[in-house]
Amino acid sequence: DVINMSLGSSFGDAGSLDSVAADNAALAGVVVVISSGNSGASAYLTGSPGVATRAISVAAMDAQPDFPGAKVDMATGADVKAIDANGADLPVSGKLNVFHDDPGTSVDSSTGKGDESLGCFPQDYAYNGFHAGQIAVVVRGICARVDRAIQGDKQDAAAVIMVNNADTLPPYENVIAGVDIPFIGVASSNKGRFTTDDGKTVSIKNAGTITNPGYRANADFSSAGPRRADSAVKPDISAPGVSVFSADGASTGQGKSLSGTSMASPAMAGVAALILQAHPRWDPRDVKAAIIGTAATGKVSPYDLRIAGSGLGQPRKAVDTVAYVYTDPGSSSLTFGVQQADNVAGSSTSFTETRKMAIKNTSSRSIRYDLSNSFNGSSRGIKVRISPSSITVPAKSKKTISVKVSLPESAVAGLPAAAPDHAPNLAVDDVGNYYTPVTTVRGAIVAKPRGSGTGIYPLRVPWLVVPRGTSNVRQVNNTRSAWTTNGSNATSTIHFRNFGLHQGIADVYAWGLTDGRDNVGEIDLRAAGVQSLDTSVCTGSRDSSDRCLVFAVNTWQPWSNAAADEFDVLIDVNKDGTPDYLLFGVDDGLVFAGDFNGLVDALVVDLGTGALVGGFDATVAANGTTLLLPALASDFGLSKSGRTSFDYWVESYVVAGESLQVDEMHTGDTGAGTSANARFDAFKPSLSSGYFKPLNKDKVANIPLTVNTSSYRPDRGQKGWLVVTMDDSTGADQADMVVVGKLP
């Protein structure tokens, strides 16, 4: 009758095998409830198979109003506020042993073994010279939190103190099976306090009850939406998923407390079972609609539809409701997708989309509803029209309503930039965690009944649209000036104008690589180039012996979140055709924690040693087609007084999901008669780069072009210039190509 699946993989794909299986189960009459994932707030992270259209994807919220408090009476300075995470008896005292990592051991990113600061394995205690009766001070990361308490108990610790990875107290664990010692959690900002008092004796005392600051909020780990590819509302609903105490199936009398969306989905599976008990003839679509339509937004605070879905599930109302709303195909929300907002000929509206929803009345009396829209957050100028705005649904019948969203052209300029100033596009949540944002306008269509009675409730239909305010920065025809020469330098200018409504940036790169369409989806490479800039652009400080290199990679088709893919720039410094370094754009969490978090890093690896030698945040936008990967020239072994140039090419891979697609881009992929790689000199470039100018509507940039004719090598991919504008429409428009042409 009901399947619960507490599993999944990040960046969910509605077309993946497990998502299709979930939809088929629902079509066969089984309600399917699935955890949304534990990868955090970045856009498009909610997982497969929960993203299946007919499945119910469940986010986790914190329903723990308070927890046992503790205070650590430090040897020096004030007490440290803490959580008694397993409710153990206090006080205890002992000598602090602050754990450190052994830099000589490599770390297993899936288990944490090799990072001796975590305190999860016996060797962590051995390396840190731990003695029985001491208090182990460890850090949070990779391995399960409770593994630290379990290992500490085995090592006869007086207590284990875990320093959180955010400036908040870590979750309450409740009873930890097999652990009799206190497991104490402190905020990350206190780490230095323990380092100062390392080796000194402290006392951990009871501090009564601490109010949980995260009470009613979505858990910081709960995977956010919307759904990858079409920006549908996912997750669908929220349920308690933090410090949930339940049966331990490995025993007959023990319980355990766990956190995760895997704790939230069983709760909603139980609600689905209750609905079927009350309404045995309802199909999975009816059950889903009843759950989503009766959810409470006010019981999730702060409420964000992108993370919480329709709100907190309400079992009593979901069981009792006599009416519900569904949408096609097999959903209970409205999807308006990604909309590129620009000027449309003959119209003052940048985009308009209409969707339909149906109210079904299962009772024996008619119900009249008044319909209205309720925004969740800023409208950003979006207009919502509901037709009809009032409707009577006869007994045992249904009625259809149209919902139209539109954005006036006058509102386009006010939409957020795809990547402001072409800088890394990052946001910070309430507990200090970084995530990749996406601009959404969201809300709910509310059907409010005029009458009352058993099972007659207001019904909510969540909706979401992703507007992209687009510029249109492109070359003004026939505006390149004639080449003039000064020694070995040939110079010219070219005019670019913003023909769009939104601000765009003319950001100039030396163009080196081009590739035709290969029909490999969002990793289908189109063009790439590089800039050589002052080191202050990368590091914030000047270094005349080094350069900041920024590589621009442009694709034919948009991604939802580029962290689902990997983009590699292969660097060949000795020009023997074999790469010496790898600059790659990759998910930060996948590299450093073994699981996706939706953030894209630009990392440099020495392929000779396998060592990570450099890294910065990449610049990338949700629903974009261009990413910017910065690195220092010195990361590649280059210097002003030594080797200055290198060859490069680009490869791309899908790393999330089931696809095995790859793409590769060299200089000769457009029939130029060569398969050579592009060449670039970081300190003496043949082609100018680095011109950067924001352009409002109708503004013009006079872009200077310079070619060093003595070092210019057209056979080595020195094609001309890419004018990159991340706010332009996706695809080719984001990287306009300017060929060098015939030189004097």
XYZ file of C-alpha atoms in Angstrom:
744
model
C 0.000 0.000 0.000
C 2.784 2.427 0.925
C 6.504 2.318 0.131
C 8.982 4.310 2.208
C 12.395 4.808 0.636
C 14.952 6.434 2.893
C 17.594 6.618 0.194
C 18.640 8.644 -2.805
C 21.371 10.394 -4.762
C 21.929 14.150 -5.062
C 20.938 16.257 -8.083
C 17.879 14.090 -8.689
C 16.817 13.353 -12.240
C 13.167 12.662 -12.987
C 14.277 10.387 -15.827
C 16.651 8.232 -13.760
C 15.843 4.540 -13.462
C 14.871 4.711 -9.791
C 12.665 7.786 -10.373
C 10.885 6.030 -13.243
C 10.417 2.973 -11.017
C 8.886 5.167 -8.298
C 6.479 6.715 -10.817
C 5.546 3.265 -12.112
C 4.838 2.075 -8.560
C 2.486 5.035 -8.073
C 0.776 4.315 -11.392
C 0.317 0.736 -10.169
C -1.515 2.028 -7.086
C 1.223 2.258 -4.456
C 1.899 5.484 -2.530
C 5.656 6.177 -2.681
C 7.259 8.378 -0.004
C 10.969 9.212 -0.315
C 13.578 11.220 1.595
C 14.723 14.360 -0.224
C 18.397 13.963 0.716
C 20.926 15.342 3.190
C 23.141 17.528 0.987
C 22.066 20.991 2.145
C 20.580 24.211 0.825
C 22.264 24.570 -2.584
C 19.930 24.780 -5.561
C 18.800 21.608 -7.362
C 20.233 19.168 -4.797
C 17.052 17.275 -3.877
C 17.649 13.659 -4.757
C 16.524 10.766 -6.923
C 14.207 8.913 -6.646
C 12.402 11.531 -4.529
C 12.189 13.864 -7.520
C 9.877 11.394 -9.274
C 6.774 13.339 -10.283
C 4.314 11.020 -8.535
C 6.435 10.391 -5.436
C 6.188 12.395 -2.209
C 9.617 13.881 -1.450
C 10.098 14.757 2.228
C 12.371 17.409 3.725
C 13.532 17.405 7.356
C 12.646 20.038 9.930
C 13.659 20.336 13.578
C 10.828 19.521 15.984
C 13.019 19.472 19.124
C 12.065 22.568 21.209
C 14.892 22.186 23.715
C 17.647 19.878 24.876
C 19.873 19.217 27.891
C 22.447 21.923 28.363
C 25.972 21.751 29.682
C 28.769 24.151 30.452
C 32.480 23.492 30.312
C 34.239 25.154 33.254
C 37.489 26.022 31.480
C 40.836 26.271 33.239
C 41.218 29.806 31.896
C 38.563 32.306 30.890
C 34.776 32.035 30.914
C 32.663 28.883 30.747
C 31.842 27.450 27.316
C 28.181 26.850 26.513
C 27.535 23.302 25.316
C 24.915 20.673 24.603
C 24.803 17.406 26.541
C 24.125 15.612 23.300
C 23.328 12.198 24.766
C 21.706 13.354 28.014
C 24.463 11.754 30.109
C 24.921 12.276 33.839
C 27.033 15.274 34.786
C 29.375 16.548 36.218
C 32.578 14.949 34.987
C 36.109 16.281 34.954
C 39.368 15.430 33.286
C 42.409 16.704 31.453
C 41.751 18.065 27.934
C 43.390 16.309 24.994
C 42.785 18.355 21.849
C 43.107 16.069 18.825
C 45.132 17.033 15.746
C 45.455 15.534 12.291
C 48.578 13.667 11.234
C 49.586 15.404 7.967
C 51.450 12.273 6.937
C 48.324 10.137 6.539
C 45.906 10.400 3.610
C 42.223 10.767 4.407
C 39.497 8.432 3.202
C 36.782 10.897 2.125
C 34.000 8.360 2.745
C 34.961 7.221 6.283
C 37.282 9.909 7.662
C 40.001 7.392 8.428
C 43.340 9.180 8.254
C 42.074 12.452 9.757
C 43.154 11.966 13.365
C 41.401 15.146 14.528
C 38.001 13.446 14.102
C 38.386 10.916 16.919
C 36.408 8.179 15.186
C 39.080 5.469 15.013
C 41.540 3.859 17.485
C 44.532 5.286 15.578
C 43.194 8.803 16.195
C 43.598 8.207 19.933
C 46.996 6.562 19.504
C 48.407 9.412 17.400
C 47.204 12.044 19.908
C 48.722 10.216 22.909
C 45.411 9.752 24.650
C 45.239 8.274 28.165
C 42.206 6.850 29.982
C 40.326 9.444 32.021
C 41.153 12.342 29.706
C 38.523 14.363 27.834
C 38.942 14.012 24.066
C 38.306 17.207 22.069
C 37.544 16.298 18.452
C 36.064 18.028 15.399
C 32.947 17.264 13.381
C 33.243 15.967 9.820
C 32.922 12.942 7.490
C 32.290 10.071 9.952
C 29.028 9.819 11.891
C 28.864 12.160 14.889
C 28.067 9.352 17.328
C 31.130 7.374 16.184
C 33.194 9.810 18.261
C 31.220 8.977 21.413
C 31.385 5.242 20.701
C 35.156 5.317 20.185
C 35.679 7.562 23.220
C 33.781 5.123 25.401
C 35.964 2.259 24.124
C 39.100 4.293 24.961
C 37.886 4.972 28.542
C 37.555 8.705 28.005
C 35.890 10.709 30.760
C 33.930 12.491 28.022
C 34.152 13.462 24.376
C 33.733 17.097 23.321
C 32.929 17.603 19.621
C 33.613 21.015 18.064
C 30.853 21.674 15.529
C 31.512 22.627 11.886
C 29.264 25.702 12.248
C 29.006 28.431 14.858
C 26.008 26.741 16.480
C 25.562 23.808 18.812
C 25.413 20.435 17.031
C 22.249 18.283 17.102
C 20.896 16.442 20.121
C 21.618 12.717 19.739
C 19.552 11.312 22.663
C 20.655 7.897 23.935
C 23.652 6.448 22.048
C 23.656 2.661 22.269
C 26.680 1.313 24.149
C 27.853 4.761 25.313
C 27.905 5.642 29.024
C 30.141 8.733 28.901
C 28.963 12.276 28.151
C 29.051 13.350 24.487
C 29.312 17.140 24.572
C 28.894 19.499 21.617
C 30.220 23.065 21.309
C 30.113 25.720 18.587
C 33.008 26.113 16.121
C 33.910 29.552 17.499
C 35.097 27.894 20.721
C 37.803 25.807 19.057
C 40.550 28.245 20.010
C 39.497 28.167 23.671
C 40.202 24.451 23.863
C 43.529 24.826 22.077
C 44.552 27.393 24.702
C 43.608 25.050 27.585
C 44.940 21.865 25.968
C 46.403 19.629 28.703
C 44.607 21.465 31.509
C 41.861 20.004 33.729
C 38.279 21.146 33.143
C 34.908 20.245 34.601
C 31.736 19.664 32.562
C 28.585 20.564 34.494
C 24.829 20.418 33.982
C 23.350 23.689 32.664
C 19.657 22.870 32.730
C 17.600 23.095 29.555
C 18.721 25.007 26.476
C 16.174 26.379 24.037
C 16.855 24.994 20.578
C 17.477 27.976 18.248
C 16.746 25.732 15.253
C 13.333 24.676 16.520
C 10.752 24.592 13.668
C 13.362 25.424 11.035
C 14.323 23.115 8.213
C 17.474 21.196 9.044
C 20.630 22.692 7.563
C 21.379 19.322 5.943
C 17.998 18.930 4.221
C 18.450 18.900 0.437
C 16.852 21.858 -1.305
C 15.144 22.139 -4.639
C 13.806 22.843 -7.069
C 14.043 19.724 -9.232
C 16.927 19.536 -11.639
C 16.187 20.292 -15.316
C 12.592 21.587 -15.102
C 12.627 23.482 -11.752
C 9.567 21.648 -10.423
C 8.662 22.017 -6.747
C 10.698 19.405 -4.884
C 10.777 18.503 -2.037
C 7.009 18.310 -1.619
C 6.529 18.394 2.162
C 8.389 18.620 5.485
C 8.339 16.365 8.556
C 10.418 16.040 11.759
C 13.885 14.774 10.898
C 16.281 16.077 13.567
C 17.147 13.996 16.650
C 14.260 11.609 16.023
C 14.207 8.836 18.630
C 12.988 5.480 17.382
C 13.453 1.743 17.763
C 16.882 0.221 17.281
C 16.174 -2.766 15.072
C 19.344 -4.493 16.219
C 17.882 -5.006 19.688
C 14.621 -5.830 21.447
C 14.751 -3.084 24.040
C 16.970 -0.279 22.793
C 16.271 2.911 20.893
C 18.421 5.285 18.919
C 18.262 8.905 17.887
C 19.131 9.867 14.331
C 18.901 12.940 12.125
C 18.258 13.054 8.402
C 15.521 13.153 5.814
C 15.510 9.378 6.292
C 13.856 10.139 9.638
C 11.319 12.478 8.016
C 10.063 10.280 5.166
C 8.810 7.432 7.430
C 6.680 9.967 9.284
C 4.930 10.951 6.055
C 4.672 7.314 4.984
C 2.749 6.803 8.215
C 0.450 9.702 7.355
C -0.160 8.145 3.921
C -1.107 4.862 5.615
C -3.598 6.682 7.851
C -5.168 8.357 4.809
C -5.563 5.007 3.050
C -7.094 3.505 6.170
C -9.701 6.278 6.143
C -10.113 6.322 2.340
C -9.248 2.861 0.982
C -10.388 3.760 -2.547
C -8.140 6.784 -2.894
C -5.260 6.378 -5.339
C -1.692 7.652 -4.775
C -2.472 10.925 -6.522
C -5.345 11.584 -4.095
C -3.189 10.760 -1.065
C -0.377 13.029 -2.222
C -2.760 15.893 -2.927
C -4.362 15.578 0.510
C -0.960 15.727 2.228
C 0.405 18.665 0.250
C -2.788 20.710 0.125
C -3.316 20.678 3.915
C 0.279 21.368 5.003
C 1.035 24.219 7.404
C 3.584 26.854 6.340
C 3.419 28.608 9.714
C 4.856 25.591 11.508
C 8.118 25.818 9.566
C 10.013 28.981 10.460
C 11.628 30.489 8.512
C 9.555 29.037 5.692
C 11.119 28.701 2.240
C 9.128 26.675 -0.270
C 12.330 25.756 -2.127
C 13.544 23.857 0.945
C 10.355 22.984 2.853
C 7.937 22.188 0.037
C 4.324 22.910 0.975
C 5.183 23.120 4.676
C 4.826 20.807 7.664
C 2.552 17.833 7.078
C -0.682 17.879 9.114
C -1.863 14.271 9.718
C -5.299 15.099 11.098
C -6.221 17.467 8.288
C -4.711 15.230 5.605
C -6.871 12.332 6.793
C -10.052 14.357 7.270
C -10.057 16.573 4.165
C -12.954 15.987 1.785
C -11.318 17.924 -1.052
C -7.913 18.203 -2.583
C -6.116 19.759 -5.551
C -3.920 18.065 -8.111
C -2.075 19.098 -11.231
C -0.845 17.187 -14.267
C 0.911 14.875 -14.578
C 0.436 13.274 -11.145
C 1.643 16.238 -9.126
C 0.124 18.667 -6.635
C 2.148 21.765 -7.465
C 2.573 24.119 -10.424
C 5.843 24.307 -12.337
C 6.625 27.393 -14.423
C 10.266 26.481 -14.996
C 13.231 28.683 -15.875
C 12.161 31.826 -17.723
C 14.715 33.976 -19.542
C 13.261 37.437 -19.087
C 14.073 39.830 -21.906
C 12.328 42.185 -24.288
C 9.733 40.569 -26.536
C 8.842 42.314 -29.800
C 5.425 43.964 -29.645
C 4.927 43.233 -25.946
C 5.553 44.920 -22.606
C 5.699 41.513 -20.888
C 8.993 39.616 -20.789
C 7.355 36.204 -20.320
C 3.945 34.655 -19.664
C 3.142 31.059 -18.698
C -0.179 29.401 -17.828
C -0.782 26.166 -15.891
C -3.952 24.391 -14.758
C -5.044 22.808 -11.477
C -8.130 20.813 -10.524
C -10.078 20.892 -7.251
C -11.794 17.579 -6.512
C -14.664 17.472 -4.014
C -15.288 13.965 -2.626
C -18.093 15.021 -0.263
C -21.872 14.869 -0.785
C -22.298 18.652 -0.758
C -20.994 21.409 -3.008
C -18.200 23.669 -1.776
C -17.532 27.209 -2.962
C -13.938 28.454 -2.929
C -12.364 31.886 -3.293
C -8.943 31.638 -4.903
C -5.983 33.891 -4.271
C -2.209 33.873 -4.479
C 0.125 34.038 -1.495
C 3.772 34.835 -2.270
C 6.529 33.184 -0.247
C 9.160 35.924 -0.298
C 9.556 38.698 -2.845
C 7.372 38.767 -5.953
C 10.193 40.501 -7.902
C 7.464 42.063 -10.043
C 5.802 38.762 -11.019
C 2.056 39.037 -11.653
C -0.283 36.119 -10.878
C -3.734 35.831 -12.420
C -6.197 33.102 -11.340
C -9.200 32.302 -13.488
C -11.846 31.993 -12.219
C -11.099 33.679 -8.903
C -14.159 32.085 -7.295
C -15.616 28.671 -8.077
C -18.237 26.205 -6.848
C -17.223 22.558 -6.946
C -20.310 20.301 -6.967
C -20.514 17.195 -4.798
C -18.514 14.216 -6.103
C -17.076 16.398 -8.862
C -14.079 18.489 -9.862
C -13.416 21.884 -11.418
C -10.389 23.239 -13.290
C -8.694 26.588 -12.658
C -6.044 28.388 -14.758
C -3.069 30.141 -13.179
C -1.008 32.569 -15.261
C 2.293 34.096 -14.163
C 3.918 36.956 -16.056
C 6.725 39.464 -15.612
C 6.530 42.998 -17.034
C 9.550 44.194 -18.982
C 9.814 47.054 -16.496
C 10.738 44.552 -13.755
C 13.517 42.711 -15.613
C 16.320 45.137 -14.729
C 15.589 44.606 -11.017
C 16.162 40.849 -11.099
C 19.393 39.659 -9.415
C 22.455 39.104 -11.572
C 23.363 35.537 -12.488
C 26.781 36.013 -10.870
C 27.197 39.569 -9.512
C 30.385 41.164 -10.906
C 31.294 37.734 -12.301
C 32.420 36.830 -8.768
C 31.712 33.504 -7.006
C 27.963 33.186 -6.510
C 27.578 32.146 -2.860
C 24.998 32.620 -0.120
C 25.124 31.840 3.612
C 22.360 30.119 5.583
C 21.296 30.885 9.157
C 23.996 28.672 10.678
C 26.874 29.954 8.560
C 26.969 27.280 5.852
C 27.676 28.395 2.282
C 25.397 27.268 -0.538
C 24.720 27.969 -4.204
C 21.585 30.119 -4.509
C 19.051 30.381 -7.298
C 16.635 33.245 -7.910
C 13.095 31.954 -7.458
C 9.681 33.513 -7.169
C 7.394 31.171 -5.308
C 4.103 30.986 -3.523
C 0.857 29.077 -3.248
C -2.562 29.302 -4.805
C -4.935 29.214 -1.850
C -8.483 27.899 -2.251
C -10.404 29.236 0.752
C -13.858 27.705 1.365
C -16.712 30.099 2.079
C -18.454 27.574 4.303
C -17.262 25.285 7.068
C -17.804 21.747 8.186
C -15.992 18.514 8.880
C -13.113 18.065 6.492
C -13.579 21.423 4.739
C -10.240 23.217 4.875
C -8.341 25.839 2.908
C -6.229 24.104 0.265
C -2.793 25.208 -0.903
C -1.106 24.509 -4.250
C 2.603 25.473 -4.201
C 4.112 27.006 -7.325
C 7.562 28.191 -8.379
C 9.198 30.027 -11.255
C 12.904 30.728 -11.852
C 13.281 34.075 -13.664
C 16.610 34.992 -15.312
C 16.976 38.653 -16.081
C 18.836 38.562 -19.374
C 21.115 41.087 -20.974
C 22.010 40.989 -24.661
C 25.613 42.130 -24.946
C 26.780 41.646 -28.517
C 28.922 43.172 -31.217
C 27.630 46.190 -33.077
C 27.995 45.332 -36.753
C 30.850 46.831 -38.776
C 32.395 48.673 -35.838
C 35.886 47.183 -35.716
C 38.494 49.845 -36.426
C 41.383 49.272 -38.793
C 44.493 47.670 -37.337
C 47.330 50.009 -36.419
C 50.827 48.862 -35.534
C 53.380 49.980 -32.977
C 56.430 47.770 -33.083
C 55.247 44.175 -32.718
C 51.809 45.175 -31.390
C 48.777 45.476 -33.665
C 45.814 47.262 -32.078
C 42.150 47.782 -32.899
C 38.843 48.432 -31.164
C 35.408 46.913 -31.437
C 32.032 48.102 -30.142
C 29.736 45.928 -28.005
C 26.309 47.122 -26.941
C 23.763 45.808 -24.449
C 20.564 45.391 -26.460
C 18.794 43.731 -23.502
C 16.856 44.942 -20.460
C 19.130 43.635 -17.700
C 22.668 44.759 -16.944
C 25.375 42.613 -18.511
C 29.174 42.607 -18.324
C 31.585 42.650 -21.250
C 34.364 40.431 -19.858
C 37.140 39.722 -22.385
C 39.196 36.503 -22.617
C 41.866 35.338 -25.037
C 39.944 32.745 -27.045
C 41.717 29.411 -27.449
C 39.280 26.503 -27.897
C 36.116 25.789 -29.854
C 33.920 22.713 -30.223
C 30.799 21.966 -32.245
C 27.608 20.443 -30.869
C 28.114 16.846 -29.760
C 24.632 16.341 -28.248
C 25.916 15.324 -24.822
C 23.570 17.507 -22.796
C 24.723 20.065 -20.275
C 28.436 19.170 -20.595
C 28.457 19.858 -24.367
C 31.519 22.112 -24.677
C 31.419 25.114 -27.033
C 34.346 27.465 -26.311
C 37.046 28.332 -23.801
C 39.508 31.129 -23.187
C 41.817 32.544 -20.521
C 42.697 35.871 -18.922
C 45.984 36.915 -17.361
C 45.347 39.352 -14.515
C 47.057 40.872 -11.505
C 47.253 38.402 -8.612
C 45.049 40.688 -6.499
C 42.039 39.470 -8.522
C 42.626 35.948 -7.169
C 44.175 36.568 -3.755
C 43.433 40.170 -2.827
C 47.131 41.088 -2.819
C 49.642 42.004 -5.518
C 52.593 39.791 -6.457
C 54.594 41.010 -9.447
C 56.251 37.604 -9.850
C 52.959 35.764 -10.364
C 49.696 36.096 -12.328
C 46.031 35.317 -11.705
C 44.727 33.162 -14.558
C 40.985 32.822 -15.103
C 39.683 30.228 -17.556
C 36.208 30.688 -19.057
C 34.417 27.523 -20.217
C 31.212 27.903 -22.223
C 28.714 25.134 -23.096
C 25.954 24.828 -25.677
C 23.214 23.833 -23.235
C 22.432 24.998 -19.684
C 22.925 23.023 -16.511
C 20.737 23.405 -13.427
C 23.719 23.339 -11.063
C 27.186 22.865 -12.565
C 28.282 20.981 -9.429
C 26.546 17.928 -10.901
C 29.271 17.899 -13.567
C 33.050 18.205 -13.742
C 34.901 20.556 -16.079
C 38.640 19.893 -16.468
C 41.280 22.210 -17.902
C 44.346 20.092 -18.706
C 47.606 22.049 -18.407
C 50.701 20.923 -20.326
C 53.629 23.080 -19.219
C 56.411 21.216 -21.070
C 54.288 20.954 -24.242
C 54.827 17.226 -24.788
C 51.118 16.464 -25.254
C 50.752 14.997 -21.737
C 49.075 17.109 -19.038
C 51.201 18.079 -16.035
C 48.485 19.823 -14.013
C 44.716 19.604 -13.785
C 42.503 22.601 -13.053
C 39.041 21.266 -12.468
C 35.649 22.670 -11.556
C 34.079 20.158 -9.204
C 31.634 19.889 -6.300
C 33.339 21.005 -3.087
C 31.630 18.451 -0.858
C 32.390 15.579 -3.210
C 36.122 16.293 -2.921
C 36.420 17.219 0.747
C 33.585 15.332 2.452
C 32.643 12.501 0.102
C 29.160 13.854 -0.651
C 27.765 16.630 -2.840
C 26.991 20.060 -1.385
C 26.288 21.967 -4.619
C 29.276 24.351 -4.381
C 31.781 24.477 -7.243
C 35.504 24.767 -6.492
C 38.336 25.475 -8.927
C 41.107 23.124 -7.749
C 44.595 22.495 -9.096
C 46.225 19.069 -8.863
C 49.833 18.271 -9.718
C 49.363 15.179 -11.876
C 52.934 14.066 -11.226
C 52.517 13.836 -7.458
C 48.730 13.746 -7.098
C 48.938 16.647 -4.627
C 46.356 19.395 -4.400
C 48.421 22.537 -4.951
C 45.849 25.322 -5.254
C 42.205 26.217 -5.164
C 39.619 28.996 -5.252
C 35.855 29.289 -5.467
C 34.659 29.006 -9.047
C 32.243 31.529 -10.537
C 29.158 29.738 -11.791
C 25.456 30.533 -11.969
C 22.443 28.288 -11.622
C 20.853 27.557 -15.008
C 23.903 28.932 -16.786
C 26.290 27.860 -19.524
C 29.555 29.511 -18.484
C 31.873 28.907 -15.558
C 35.009 30.808 -14.580
C 37.889 28.849 -13.039
C 40.653 30.922 -11.386
C 44.165 29.720 -10.556
C 47.594 31.198 -9.960
C 50.271 30.779 -12.615
C 52.561 29.535 -9.840
C 50.092 26.684 -9.181
C 51.196 25.341 -12.578
C 54.903 25.797 -11.849
C 55.085 28.980 -13.953
C 57.035 32.091 -13.002
C 58.049 35.413 -14.501
C 61.710 34.433 -14.475
C 61.212 30.801 -15.513
C 58.737 28.902 -17.668
C 55.893 31.286 -18.628
C 53.692 29.500 -21.180
C 51.618 26.323 -21.399
C 49.272 24.361 -23.665
C 45.739 23.568 -22.532
C 42.545 21.781 -23.540
C 39.221 21.061 -21.828
C 37.287 17.917 -20.945
C 33.902 17.550 -19.245
C 32.078 14.762 -17.442
C 28.729 14.096 -15.785
C 29.445 13.061 -12.180
C 25.928 12.952 -10.703
C 23.366 10.417 -11.849
C 23.563 7.561 -14.320
C 24.988 9.269 -17.405
C 28.396 8.183 -18.715
C 28.684 11.113 -21.121
C 31.985 12.925 -21.685
C 33.173 15.677 -24.015
C 36.568 17.006 -25.075
C 37.627 20.267 -26.721
C 40.852 21.078 -28.591
C 41.662 23.834 -31.066
C 41.015 21.878 -34.245
C 37.501 20.672 -33.544
C 35.918 23.021 -36.109
C 37.828 21.724 -39.127
C 40.864 23.982 -38.856
C 43.080 21.135 -40.034
C 44.855 20.627 -36.717
C 44.170 18.876 -33.441
C 46.757 20.895 -31.514
C 45.979 22.276 -28.085
C 45.705 25.960 -27.308
C 48.820 27.811 -26.132
C 48.929 30.732 -23.716
C 51.720 32.729 -22.139
C 50.731 33.824 -18.638
C 53.301 36.639 -18.476
C 53.627 37.673 -22.152
C 50.253 36.847 -23.764
C 49.933 37.195 -27.544
C 46.295 38.305 -27.268
C 44.970 40.963 -24.918
C 42.500 40.034 -22.181
C 41.041 41.338 -18.949
C 38.868 44.184 -20.267
C 35.812 44.289 -17.968
C 32.873 46.672 -18.199
C 29.286 46.468 -16.825
C 26.725 47.681 -19.374
C 23.215 48.811 -18.594
C 20.533 48.809 -21.292
C 21.698 50.454 -24.554
C 25.168 51.248 -23.192
C 28.225 50.644 -25.401
C 31.702 49.328 -24.607
C 34.655 50.223 -26.854
C 36.764 47.114 -26.381
C 40.499 47.426 -27.146
C 42.073 44.506 -29.014
C 45.828 43.889 -29.091
C 47.859 41.200 -30.855
C 51.588 40.694 -30.310
C 52.480 39.720 -33.865
C 55.918 38.375 -32.917
C 54.512 35.651 -30.650
C 51.072 35.209 -32.231
C 50.403 31.542 -33.112
C 47.044 30.992 -34.864
C 47.973 27.302 -35.277
C 48.073 27.054 -31.484
C 44.520 28.122 -30.775
C 45.159 31.841 -30.557
C 41.878 32.469 -32.312
C 40.857 35.878 -31.031
C 38.680 36.936 -28.116
C 35.697 35.658 -26.155
C 33.451 38.371 -24.773
C 31.831 36.617 -21.822
C 28.531 37.863 -20.376
C 27.017 35.511 -17.797
C 23.710 37.415 -17.764
C 23.105 36.899 -21.483
C 20.778 34.149 -22.690
C 22.241 30.686 -22.189
C 24.446 29.017 -24.773
C 26.396 30.836 -27.473
C 25.202 34.299 -26.407
C 27.215 34.075 -23.178
C 30.545 33.889 -25.022
C 30.661 35.958 -28.216
C 33.555 35.081 -30.522
C 35.718 37.797 -32.078
C 38.238 36.429 -34.596
C 41.636 38.049 -35.083
C 41.203 38.166 -38.837
C 43.835 39.482 -41.243
C 46.623 41.429 -39.578
C 48.649 44.205 -41.266
